[in-house]
PDB file of C-alpha atoms in Angstrom:
ATOM      1  CA  ALA A   1      44.505 -77.625 -32.014  1.00 49.00           C
ATOM      2  CA  SER A   2      42.766 -75.122 -29.820  1.00 43.00           C
ATOM      3  CA  ALA A   3      42.375 -75.687 -26.227  1.00 46.00           C
ATOM      4  CA  PRO A   4      38.999 -77.396 -24.543  1.00 46.00           C
ATOM      5  CA  GLY A   5      36.312 -74.753 -24.455  1.00 48.00           C
ATOM      6  CA  GLY A   6      37.104 -73.158 -27.762  1.00 48.00           C
ATOM      7  CA  ALA A   7      40.105 -70.874 -29.061  1.00 50.00           C
ATOM      8  CA  GLY A   8      42.003 -69.188 -26.291  1.00 48.00           C
ATOM      9  CA  ALA A   9      40.218 -70.955 -23.379  1.00 46.00           C
ATOM     10  CA  SER A  10      42.682 -71.404 -20.604  1.00 46.00           C
ATOM     11  CA  VAL A  11      42.957 -75.433 -19.362  1.00 51.00           C
ATOM     12  CA  CYS A  12      44.183 -74.690 -16.203  1.00 52.00           C
ATOM     13  CA  GLY A  13      42.673 -71.914 -13.586  1.00 47.00           C
ATOM     14  CA  PRO A  14      41.706 -71.675  -9.871  1.00 51.00           C
ATOM     15  CA  PRO A  15      39.831 -74.483  -8.886  1.00 54.00           C
ATOM     16  CA  GLU A  16      36.037 -73.981  -8.674  1.00 54.00           C
ATOM     17  CA  PRO A  17      35.057 -72.826  -4.814  1.00 52.00           C
ATOM     18  CA  PRO A  18      33.235 -75.136  -2.716  1.00 52.00           C
ATOM     19  CA  GLY A  19      29.748 -74.876  -3.469  1.00 51.00           C
ATOM     20  CA  ALA A  20      30.236 -73.363  -6.924  1.00 51.00           C
ATOM     21  CA  SER A  21      28.175 -76.403  -8.563  1.00 53.00           C
ATOM     22  CA  LEU A  22      24.949 -75.987  -6.420  1.00 50.00           C
ATOM     23  CA  PRO A  23      22.112 -75.124  -8.330  1.00 52.00           C
ATOM     24  CA  ALA A  24      20.627 -71.518  -8.026  1.00 61.00           C
ATOM     25  CA  GLU A  25      17.587 -72.749  -5.912  1.00 76.00           C
ATOM     26  CA  ASP A  26      17.880 -73.655  -2.238  1.00 79.00           C
ATOM     27  CA  PRO A  27      21.091 -76.435  -1.514  1.00 85.00           C
ATOM     28  CA  PRO A  28      19.536 -79.678  -0.830  1.00 91.00           C
ATOM     29  CA  TYR A  29      18.793 -79.935   3.165  1.00 92.00           C
ATOM     30  CA  ILE A  30      21.679 -82.809   3.737  1.00 93.00           C
ATOM     31  CA  TRP A  31      24.455 -80.218   1.967  1.00 94.00           C
ATOM     32  CA  VAL A  32      23.267 -77.419   4.467  1.00 93.00           C
ATOM     33  CA  TRP A  33      22.668 -79.942   7.573  1.00 94.00           C
ATOM     34  CA  GLU A  34      26.564 -81.224   6.631  1.00 95.00           C
ATOM     35  CA  GLN A  35      27.965 -77.693   6.672  1.00 96.00           C
ATOM     36  CA  LEU A  36      26.267 -76.439  10.029  1.00 96.00           C
ATOM     37  CA  LYS A  37      27.164 -79.642  11.595  1.00 96.00           C
ATOM     38  CA  SER A  38      30.687 -79.199  10.565  1.00 97.00           C
ATOM     39  CA  ILE A  39      30.952 -75.390  12.015  1.00 97.00           C
ATOM     40  CA  ARG A  40      29.269 -76.799  14.920  1.00 97.00           C
ATOM     41  CA  GLN A  41      32.037 -79.199  15.663  1.00 97.00           C
ATOM     42  CA  ASP A  42      34.738 -76.683  14.965  1.00 98.00           C
ATOM     43  CA  LEU A  43      33.175 -74.393  17.538  1.00 97.00           C
ATOM     44  CA  THR A  44      33.174 -77.118  19.920  1.00 97.00           C
ATOM     45  CA  VAL A  45      36.824 -78.408  19.460  1.00 98.00           C
ATOM     46  CA  GLN A  46      37.839 -75.208  19.722  1.00 98.00           C
ATOM     47  CA  ARG A  47      35.776 -74.079  22.697  1.00 97.00           C
ATOM     48  CA  ILE A  48      34.021 -71.216  21.357  1.00 97.00           C
ATOM     49  CA  ARG A  49      30.989 -70.202  23.289  1.00 97.00           C
ATOM     50  CA  ASN A  50      29.912 -66.591  22.379  1.00 98.00           C
ATOM     51  CA  GLY A  51      27.277 -64.937  20.061  1.00 97.00           C
ATOM     52  CA  LEU A  52      28.355 -66.621  17.058  1.00 97.00           C
ATOM     53  CA  THR A  53      27.667 -69.967  18.577  1.00 98.00           C
ATOM     54  CA  VAL A  54      24.450 -69.166  19.720  1.00 98.00           C
ATOM     55  CA  ARG A  55      23.523 -67.811  16.505  1.00 97.00           C
ATOM     56  CA  VAL A  56      24.860 -71.235  14.359  1.00 97.00           C
ATOM     57  CA  TYR A  57      22.764 -73.519  16.748  1.00 98.00           C
ATOM     58  CA  GLU A  58      19.591 -71.376  16.612  1.00 98.00           C
ATOM     59  CA  TYR A  59      20.062 -71.401  12.755  1.00 97.00           C
ATOM     60  CA  HIS A  60      20.700 -75.155  12.655  1.00 97.00           C
ATOM     61  CA  ALA A  61      18.100 -75.843  14.941  1.00 97.00           C
ATOM     62  CA  ARG A  62      15.395 -73.836  12.645  1.00 96.00           C
ATOM     63  CA  HIS A  63      16.518 -75.912   9.834  1.00 95.00           C
ATOM     64  CA  CYS A  64      16.117 -79.010  11.419  1.00 96.00           C
ATOM     65  CA  LEU A  65      12.555 -78.149  12.433  1.00 95.00           C
ATOM     66  CA  GLU A  66      11.832 -76.978   9.009  1.00 94.00           C
ATOM     67  CA  TYR A  67      12.602 -80.467   7.621  1.00 95.00           C
ATOM     68  CA  GLY A  68      11.340 -82.393  10.561  1.00 95.00           C
ATOM     69  CA  ASP A  69      14.749 -83.641  11.879  1.00 96.00           C
ATOM     70  CA  LEU A  70      13.746 -83.831  15.430  1.00 97.00           C
ATOM     71  CA  GLY A  71      16.691 -85.682  16.891  1.00 96.00           C
ATOM     72  CA  GLU A  72      19.103 -83.209  15.588  1.00 96.00           C
ATOM     73  CA  PHE A  73      16.933 -80.312  16.379  1.00 97.00           C
ATOM     74  CA  ASN A  74      17.094 -81.832  20.075  1.00 97.00           C
ATOM     75  CA  GLN A  75      20.820 -81.952  19.983  1.00 97.00           C
ATOM     76  CA  CYS A  76      20.785 -78.097  19.109  1.00 97.00           C
ATOM     77  CA  GLN A  77      18.298 -77.547  21.781  1.00 97.00           C
ATOM     78  CA  SER A  78      20.096 -79.111  24.556  1.00 97.00           C
ATOM     79  CA  VAL A  79      23.551 -76.998  23.482  1.00 97.00           C
ATOM     80  CA  LEU A  80      21.311 -73.695  23.344  1.00 98.00           C
ATOM     81  CA  HIS A  81      19.874 -74.724  26.957  1.00 97.00           C
ATOM     82  CA  SER A  82      23.376 -74.516  28.119  1.00 97.00           C
ATOM     83  CA  LEU A  83      24.430 -71.685  26.040  1.00 98.00           C
ATOM     84  CA  TYR A  84      21.588 -69.809  27.308  1.00 97.00           C
ATOM     85  CA  GLU A  85      22.325 -70.290  31.099  1.00 96.00           C
ATOM     86  CA  GLU A  86      25.643 -68.618  30.494  1.00 97.00           C
ATOM     87  CA  GLY A  87      24.204 -65.833  29.778  1.00 97.00           C
ATOM     88  CA  LEU A  88      24.563 -65.727  25.970  1.00 97.00           C
ATOM     89  CA  GLY A  89      22.126 -65.200  22.961  1.00 96.00           C
ATOM     90  CA  THR A  90      19.449 -62.591  22.912  1.00 96.00           C
ATOM     91  CA  LEU A  91      16.138 -62.621  24.844  1.00 96.00           C
ATOM     92  CA  ALA A  92      14.322 -63.175  21.611  1.00 96.00           C
ATOM     93  CA  GLY A  93      16.227 -66.172  20.906  1.00 95.00           C
ATOM     94  CA  ARG A  94      15.543 -67.282  24.321  1.00 96.00           C
ATOM     95  CA  MET A  95      11.808 -66.972  24.178  1.00 95.00           C
ATOM     96  CA  GLU A  96      11.960 -68.678  20.917  1.00 96.00           C
ATOM     97  CA  PHE A  97      13.582 -71.648  21.915  1.00 94.00           C
ATOM     98  CA  ALA A  98      11.968 -71.710  25.461  1.00 93.00           C
ATOM     99  CA  ALA A  99       8.605 -72.079  23.433  1.00 92.00           C
ATOM    100  CA  TYR A 100      10.041 -75.348  21.912  1.00 87.00           C
TER     101      TYR A 100
END
């Protein structure tokens, strides 16, 4: 008997990487939201407050605005305000989020 998938196909191999089954188009909002929320939580738990932290929060805030998630946007905006007060982030980012 041949292996599933045709002759010579391997029945075992490395697992599919996370997200490998996502469609080629943009991933669903909730999937991106969960990933960013997880990254934000890791940054908070590890007390990482640097340029990466700012970029993650800015990206998540923009993503929330795009989909009308104002509650999550406000959470990001609050942390960004604190990060900017610590001198982190770029002038362009500060100006963009001050406008909101």
